[in-house]
Structures are given as structure tokens and as C-alpha cells.
CSV table of C-alpha atoms in Angstrom, one decimal:
chain,number,residue,atom,x,y,z
A,1,UNK,CA,10.0,-42.7,109.3
A,2,UNK,CA,13.4,-41.2,110.1
A,3,UNK,CA,14.6,-37.8,108.9
A,4,UNK,CA,17.1,-39.5,106.6
A,5,UNK,CA,14.4,-41.5,104.9
A,6,UNK,CA,12.3,-38.4,104.3
A,7,UNK,CA,15.3,-36.6,102.7
A,8,UNK,CA,16.0,-39.6,100.4
A,9,UNK,CA,12.4,-39.6,99.3
A,10,UNK,CA,12.5,-35.9,98.4
A,11,UNK,CA,15.7,-36.3,96.4
A,12,UNK,CA,14.3,-39.2,94.4
A,13,UNK,CA,11.1,-37.2,93.7
A,14,UNK,CA,13.2,-34.3,92.4
A,15,UNK,CA,15.3,-36.6,90.1
A,16,UNK,CA,12.1,-38.0,88.7
A,17,UNK,CA,10.7,-34.5,87.9
A,18,UNK,CA,13.9,-33.4,86.2
A,19,UNK,CA,14.0,-36.5,84.1
A,20,UNK,CA,10.5,-36.0,82.9
A,21,UNK,CA,11.3,-32.4,82.2
A,22,UNK,CA,14.4,-33.3,80.1
A,23,UNK,CA,12.6,-35.9,78.2
A,24,UNK,CA,9.9,-33.4,77.3
A,25,UNK,CA,12.5,-31.0,76.1
A,26,UNK,CA,14.2,-33.6,73.9
A,27,UNK,CA,10.8,-34.5,72.5
A,28,UNK,CA,10.1,-30.9,71.6
A,29,UNK,CA,13.5,-30.5,70.0
A,30,UNK,CA,13.1,-33.8,68.1
A,31,UNK,CA,9.6,-32.9,67.0
A,32,UNK,CA,11.0,-29.7,65.3
A,33,UNK,CA,12.6,-31.8,62.6
A,34,UNK,CA,9.3,-32.7,61.2
A,35,UNK,CA,6.8,-30.5,59.1
A,36,UNK,CA,3.3,-29.8,59.9
A,37,UNK,CA,0.6,-30.5,57.2
A,38,UNK,CA,0.3,-26.8,56.4
A,39,UNK,CA,4.0,-26.4,55.8
A,40,UNK,CA,4.1,-29.5,53.6
A,41,UNK,CA,1.2,-28.2,51.6
A,42,UNK,CA,2.9,-24.8,51.0
A,43,UNK,CA,6.1,-26.5,50.0
A,44,UNK,CA,4.4,-28.8,47.5
A,45,UNK,CA,2.4,-25.9,46.0
A,46,UNK,CA,5.6,-24.0,45.6
A,47,UNK,CA,7.2,-26.8,43.7
A,48,UNK,CA,4.2,-27.2,41.4
A,49,UNK,CA,4.1,-23.4,40.8
A,50,UNK,CA,7.8,-23.4,39.9
A,51,UNK,CA,7.3,-26.3,37.5
A,52,UNK,CA,4.4,-24.5,35.8
A,53,UNK,CA,6.5,-21.4,35.4
A,54,UNK,CA,9.3,-23.4,33.9
A,55,UNK,CA,7.0,-25.1,31.4
A,56,UNK,CA,5.5,-21.7,30.5
A,57,UNK,CA,8.9,-20.2,29.9
A,58,UNK,CA,9.9,-23.1,27.6
A,59,UNK,CA,6.7,-22.7,25.6
A,60,UNK,CA,7.3,-19.0,25.2
A,61,UNK,CA,10.9,-19.4,24.1
A,62,UNK,CA,9.8,-22.1,21.6
A,63,UNK,CA,7.0,-19.8,20.2
A,64,UNK,CA,9.5,-16.9,19.8
A,65,UNK,CA,12.0,-19.1,17.9
A,66,UNK,CA,9.2,-20.4,15.6
A,67,UNK,CA,8.0,-16.8,15.0
A,68,UNK,CA,11.5,-15.7,14.0
A,69,UNK,CA,11.9,-18.6,11.7
A,70,UNK,CA,8.6,-17.9,10.0
A,71,UNK,CA,9.5,-14.2,9.5
A,72,UNK,CA,12.8,-15.0,8.0
A,73,UNK,CA,11.1,-17.5,5.7
A,74,UNK,CA,8.5,-14.9,4.7
A,75,UNK,CA,11.2,-12.4,3.9
A,76,UNK,CA,13.1,-14.9,1.7
A,77,UNK,CA,9.8,-15.8,-0.1
A,78,UNK,CA,8.9,-12.1,-0.7
A,79,UNK,CA,12.4,-11.4,-2.1
A,80,UNK,CA,12.2,-14.4,-4.4
A,81,UNK,CA,8.7,-13.3,-5.6
A,82,UNK,CA,10.0,-9.7,-6.3
A,83,UNK,CA,12.8,-11.1,-8.3
A,84,UNK,CA,10.4,-13.2,-10.4
A,85,UNK,CA,8.1,-10.2,-10.9
A,86,UNK,CA,11.0,-8.0,-12.0
A,87,UNK,CA,12.1,-10.5,-14.5
A,88,UNK,CA,8.5,-10.9,-15.8
A,89,UNK,CA,8.1,-7.1,-16.0
A,90,UNK,CA,11.3,-6.7,-18.0
A,91,UNK,CA,10.2,-9.5,-20.4
A,92,UNK,CA,6.8,-8.0,-20.9
A,93,UNK,CA,8.2,-4.5,-21.4
A,94,UNK,CA,10.3,-5.7,-24.3
A,95,UNK,CA,7.4,-7.6,-25.9
A,96,UNK,CA,5.0,-4.7,-25.5
A,97,UNK,CA,7.5,-2.2,-26.9
A,98,UNK,CA,8.0,-4.2,-30.1
A,99,UNK,CA,4.4,-4.8,-30.3
A,100,UNK,CA,3.8,-1.1,-30.3
A,101,UNK,CA,6.6,-0.4,-32.8
A,102,UNK,CA,5.1,-2.8,-35.3
A,103,UNK,CA,1.5,-1.7,-34.6
A,104,UNK,CA,0.4,-5.1,-33.4
A,105,UNK,CA,-2.6,-5.8,-31.3
A,106,UNK,CA,-1.7,-5.6,-27.6
A,107,UNK,CA,-4.0,-8.5,-27.0
A,108,UNK,CA,-1.5,-10.7,-28.8
A,109,UNK,CA,0.9,-10.4,-25.9
A,110,UNK,CA,1.4,-13.6,-23.8
A,111,UNK,CA,-1.0,-14.3,-21.0
A,112,UNK,CA,1.9,-13.9,-18.6
A,113,UNK,CA,2.1,-10.2,-19.5
A,114,UNK,CA,-1.7,-9.8,-19.0
A,115,UNK,CA,-1.3,-11.3,-15.6
A,116,UNK,CA,1.7,-9.0,-14.7
A,117,UNK,CA,-0.4,-6.0,-15.8
A,118,UNK,CA,-3.4,-7.0,-13.8
A,119,UNK,CA,-1.1,-7.6,-10.8
A,120,UNK,CA,0.4,-4.2,-11.0
A,121,UNK,CA,-3.1,-2.7,-11.1
A,122,UNK,CA,-4.3,-4.8,-8.2
A,123,UNK,CA,-1.3,-3.8,-6.1
A,124,UNK,CA,-2.2,-0.1,-6.7
A,125,UNK,CA,1.0,0.7,-8.7
A,126,UNK,CA,-0.9,2.1,-11.6
A,127,UNK,CA,-3.0,4.5,-9.5
A,128,UNK,CA,0.1,5.6,-7.5
A,129,UNK,CA,1.9,6.5,-10.8
A,130,UNK,CA,-1.2,8.3,-12.0
A,131,UNK,CA,-1.5,10.3,-8.8
A,132,UNK,CA,2.2,11.2,-8.9
A,133,UNK,CA,1.8,12.5,-12.4
A,134,UNK,CA,-1.2,14.6,-11.5
A,135,UNK,CA,0.7,16.1,-8.6
A,136,UNK,CA,3.5,16.9,-10.9
A,137,UNK,CA,1.1,18.7,-13.2
A,138,UNK,CA,-0.5,20.7,-10.4
A,139,UNK,CA,3.0,21.7,-9.0
A,140,UNK,CA,4.0,23.1,-12.4
A,141,UNK,CA,0.9,25.2,-12.9
A,142,UNK,CA,1.3,26.6,-9.5
A,143,UNK,CA,4.6,28.1,-10.6
A,144,UNK,CA,3.0,30.1,-13.4
A,145,UNK,CA,-0.1,32.3,-13.6
A,146,UNK,CA,-2.6,32.9,-16.5
A,147,UNK,CA,-2.5,36.2,-18.2
A,148,UNK,CA,-5.2,38.8,-17.7
A,149,UNK,CA,-6.3,38.7,-21.3
A,150,UNK,CA,-7.8,35.2,-20.9
A,151,UNK,CA,-5.8,33.8,-23.8
A,152,UNK,CA,-3.9,31.2,-21.8
A,153,UNK,CA,-5.5,27.8,-22.1
A,154,UNK,CA,-4.8,24.3,-21.0
A,155,UNK,CA,-5.8,21.5,-23.5
A,156,UNK,CA,-6.9,18.3,-21.7
A,157,UNK,CA,-7.6,15.0,-23.3
A,158,UNK,CA,-10.5,13.5,-21.5
A,159,UNK,CA,-11.0,10.2,-23.4
A,160,UNK,CA,-10.6,7.1,-21.4
A,161,UNK,CA,-8.3,4.6,-23.1
A,162,UNK,CA,-8.8,1.1,-21.8
A,163,UNK,CA,-7.4,-1.7,-23.9
A,164,UNK,CA,-7.0,-4.3,-21.2
A,165,UNK,CA,-10.0,-6.7,-20.9
A,166,UNK,CA,-12.5,-5.8,-18.2
A,167,UNK,CA,-11.7,-7.1,-14.8
A,168,UNK,CA,-12.9,-6.2,-11.3
A,169,UNK,CA,-9.5,-4.4,-10.7
A,170,UNK,CA,-9.8,-2.6,-14.0
A,171,UNK,CA,-13.2,-1.3,-13.2
A,172,UNK,CA,-12.1,0.1,-9.9
A,173,UNK,CA,-9.0,1.6,-11.5
A,174,UNK,CA,-11.1,3.2,-14.2
A,175,UNK,CA,-13.4,4.7,-11.5
A,176,UNK,CA,-10.5,6.1,-9.5
A,177,UNK,CA,-8.8,7.4,-12.6
A,178,UNK,CA,-11.9,9.3,-13.8
A,179,UNK,CA,-12.3,10.8,-10.4
A,180,UNK,CA,-8.6,12.0,-10.2
A,181,UNK,CA,-8.7,13.5,-13.7
A,182,UNK,CA,-11.9,15.4,-12.9
A,183,UNK,CA,-10.3,16.7,-9.8
A,184,UNK,CA,-7.3,17.8,-11.8
A,185,UNK,CA,-9.6,19.6,-14.3
A,186,UNK,CA,-11.5,21.4,-11.4
A,187,UNK,CA,-8.3,22.5,-9.7
A,188,UNK,CA,-6.8,24.0,-12.9
A,189,UNK,CA,-10.0,25.9,-13.6
A,190,UNK,CA,-10.0,27.2,-10.0
A,191,UNK,CA,-6.5,28.6,-10.7
A,192,UNK,CA,-7.9,30.8,-13.5
A,193,UNK,CA,-7.0,28.7,-16.6
A,194,UNK,CA,-9.3,28.4,-19.5
A,195,UNK,CA,-9.8,24.7,-20.2
A,196,UNK,CA,-10.2,23.3,-23.7
A,197,UNK,CA,-11.3,19.6,-23.8
A,198,UNK,CA,-10.0,17.2,-26.5
A,199,UNK,CA,-11.9,14.1,-27.4
A,200,UNK,CA,-12.6,11.7,-30.2
A,201,UNK,CA,-16.3,11.8,-30.2
A,202,UNK,CA,-17.6,12.9,-26.8
A,203,UNK,CA,-20.6,15.2,-26.7
A,204,UNK,CA,-21.3,18.1,-24.4
A,205,UNK,CA,-24.1,16.1,-22.7
A,206,UNK,CA,-21.7,13.1,-22.1
A,207,UNK,CA,-19.1,15.4,-20.6
A,208,UNK,CA,-21.6,17.0,-18.3
A,209,UNK,CA,-22.8,13.6,-17.1
A,210,UNK,CA,-19.2,12.8,-16.1
A,211,UNK,CA,-19.0,16.0,-14.0
A,212,UNK,CA,-17.3,18.4,-16.4
A,213,UNK,CA,-18.6,22.0,-16.8
A,214,UNK,CA,-17.6,25.5,-17.8
A,215,UNK,CA,-15.0,24.5,-20.4
A,216,UNK,CA,-13.9,27.1,-22.9
A,217,UNK,CA,-13.9,24.8,-25.9
A,218,UNK,CA,-14.4,21.2,-27.1
A,219,UNK,CA,-12.4,20.1,-30.1
A,220,UNK,CA,-12.3,16.7,-31.8
A,221,UNK,CA,-8.9,14.9,-31.8
A,222,UNK,CA,-8.9,14.3,-35.6
A,223,UNK,CA,-10.0,17.8,-36.5
A,224,UNK,CA,-6.8,19.6,-37.6
A,225,UNK,CA,-8.7,22.8,-38.4
A,226,UNK,CA,-9.9,23.2,-34.8
A,227,UNK,CA,-6.4,22.6,-33.6
A,228,UNK,CA,-4.9,25.3,-35.9
A,229,UNK,CA,-7.5,27.8,-34.9
A,230,UNK,CA,-6.9,27.2,-31.2
A,231,UNK,CA,-3.2,27.6,-31.6
A,232,UNK,CA,-3.6,30.8,-33.6
A,233,UNK,CA,-6.1,32.5,-31.2
A,234,UNK,CA,-4.8,31.3,-27.9
A,235,UNK,CA,-1.6,30.7,-25.9
A,236,UNK,CA,-1.5,27.0,-25.1
A,237,UNK,CA,0.4,26.8,-21.8
A,238,UNK,CA,0.0,23.1,-21.3
A,239,UNK,CA,-1.4,20.0,-23.0
A,240,UNK,CA,-2.4,17.0,-20.8
A,241,UNK,CA,-2.9,13.8,-22.8
A,242,UNK,CA,-3.7,10.2,-22.2
A,243,UNK,CA,-1.8,8.8,-25.1
A,244,UNK,CA,1.5,9.7,-26.8
A,245,UNK,CA,-0.1,10.3,-30.3
A,246,UNK,CA,-2.0,13.2,-28.7
A,247,UNK,CA,1.2,14.9,-27.7
A,248,UNK,CA,3.8,14.0,-30.4
A,249,UNK,CA,4.0,13.2,-34.1
A,250,UNK,CA,1.7,15.0,-36.6
A,251,UNK,CA,-0.6,16.1,-33.8
A,252,UNK,CA,2.1,17.8,-31.7
A,253,UNK,CA,1.2,21.0,-30.0
A,254,UNK,CA,2.8,24.4,-29.8
A,255,UNK,CA,2.8,24.3,-26.0
A,256,UNK,CA,5.1,25.3,-23.2
A,257,UNK,CA,4.7,22.0,-21.5
A,258,UNK,CA,3.3,18.6,-22.3
A,259,UNK,CA,2.1,16.0,-19.7
A,260,UNK,CA,1.4,12.4,-20.3
A,261,UNK,CA,-1.1,10.7,-17.9
A,262,UNK,CA,-0.8,7.0,-17.6
A,263,UNK,CA,-3.7,5.1,-19.3
A,264,UNK,CA,-5.0,1.6,-18.8
A,265,UNK,CA,-2.9,0.1,-21.7
A,266,UNK,CA,-0.2,-2.4,-21.5
A,267,UNK,CA,2.5,0.1,-22.6
A,268,UNK,CA,1.5,2.5,-19.9
A,269,UNK,CA,1.3,-0.1,-17.2
A,270,UNK,CA,4.6,-1.5,-18.2
A,271,UNK,CA,6.1,2.1,-18.0
A,272,UNK,CA,6.9,2.4,-21.8
A,273,UNK,CA,5.0,5.7,-22.4
């Protein structure tokens, strides 16, 4: 073979090699436009995750809006209920006042008033008012001191007045009331005051069973002589009563200060005494 033929063969061989190389490069470039299975899986998973997040966000927003709507509805209902209770309380106060003025039986009040009274006891309003009154009594007696001659006394009515029919709430209120009044008695004694107990018919044994002790005297509510002797021989610095007839009227006391503790009667619960 001539030298020219060998040269042509080498050139053709080179062209073939370059063609194959260029075709491989184009294949590599073209193949880059497609995703591998791993990349496709990641992409699809990302789309699913994004969709889940969007659904979760929509649910959260919907729940928040529903919660706000329920709260607003609850506020409106509470306000409406308070308005109704205020109207019922005013109505029952008027009826109870005139029932008391005419010496009528409190049980003759409408059932609505009984329900209002029980509701106020159930809500703790009665005990809060009682506790506030007791704190007011203690605050006053902290501002004064008993004399050294042991003639300063505090008269305390310890009869429980419960004219409302027995209910679970009444029994609990009675128990708490007895406990608070006994604590008041003990605190006044610890401050150095002589305590004289006032009752309709309680005996010393009954008072001891209720936790009372070391009183200076026990007088009956209807005994005018005992009352006169007490006022003559002692200085009455305070009278604490459960009912207005103990503090005013014919049984009024010559005392520096009078205190009325709320009792479990319609008038007291309705704030009339």
C-alpha cells in the first residue's frame, strides 16, 4: 500500500474517533435533562409534605376562628344571664321587703325567689358577704383595746337563723357559717375582750359541743333583766347579731358599735338587712 493510502486510512480513523466522542458528549448533555429515580422520589415527597402542611394550616385557622366565635357567643350568653339574674334579684328584693314589713311568712315568696336565693348561695355570694362582714368586725376591734378593768365586753348572738328550706347548698353554707363565726369569737377572745353570748334557748352544754368556751356570760334573748344588768355593770363595746331585731327596736343596745352578720334568710341573702 502506498504512503498516500496509509495517510488517508489514518485520517478516516481519526474522524471516526472524534465522531464517536462528540456523540457521547451530546448523549451525556441530553441525558442531564432527565431525573434519576432518587431525585423524582425526593421531589414528589416534597410536594406531598407541602400539601400536608397547607392542609394542617387551613385546619388550624378554621379551629381558631371557631374558638373565637364560641368565646364571643359565651360572653353574650353570660351577659344575658347576668341581666336576667339582676332583674330577678330586684324583683325578689321588693317582694321580700314588703313581706317583712307586713310580717308575712317568707315561704310565701314565689318559687322564683327561692331559686334566686339558692343560686346566690350556690355561687358563694352569701359566704363572701359573710366573710367580708367578719373581716370588717375584726378590723374595727383591732383599732381599739379593752380596758384593764375587765369591764369591756362584746355581746355576740350565736343562734343560727335558717328559714330557707334545707338543701345541699344550705347545709354546706351552714357549716361554713358556723366555722367562721366560731373563728371570729376565738379571735376576739384572744384580743382580750370578755365575750357574752346571746341566745334564745341554747344551753352551756350545747355551746361547748359547738366549740365555744371561756365566755363571760350567757344571757337569753328575751330576758330584759339580764340585758339591763349587763349594761349596768359592763361597758358594751360591740354587739354582733344575726338578725336586726337583736340590734334595733325595743332590744337595742347601749353599745359603741353594732354589727349585723348575714343569716340564711331571704332578706339577708337578697341584701335587705
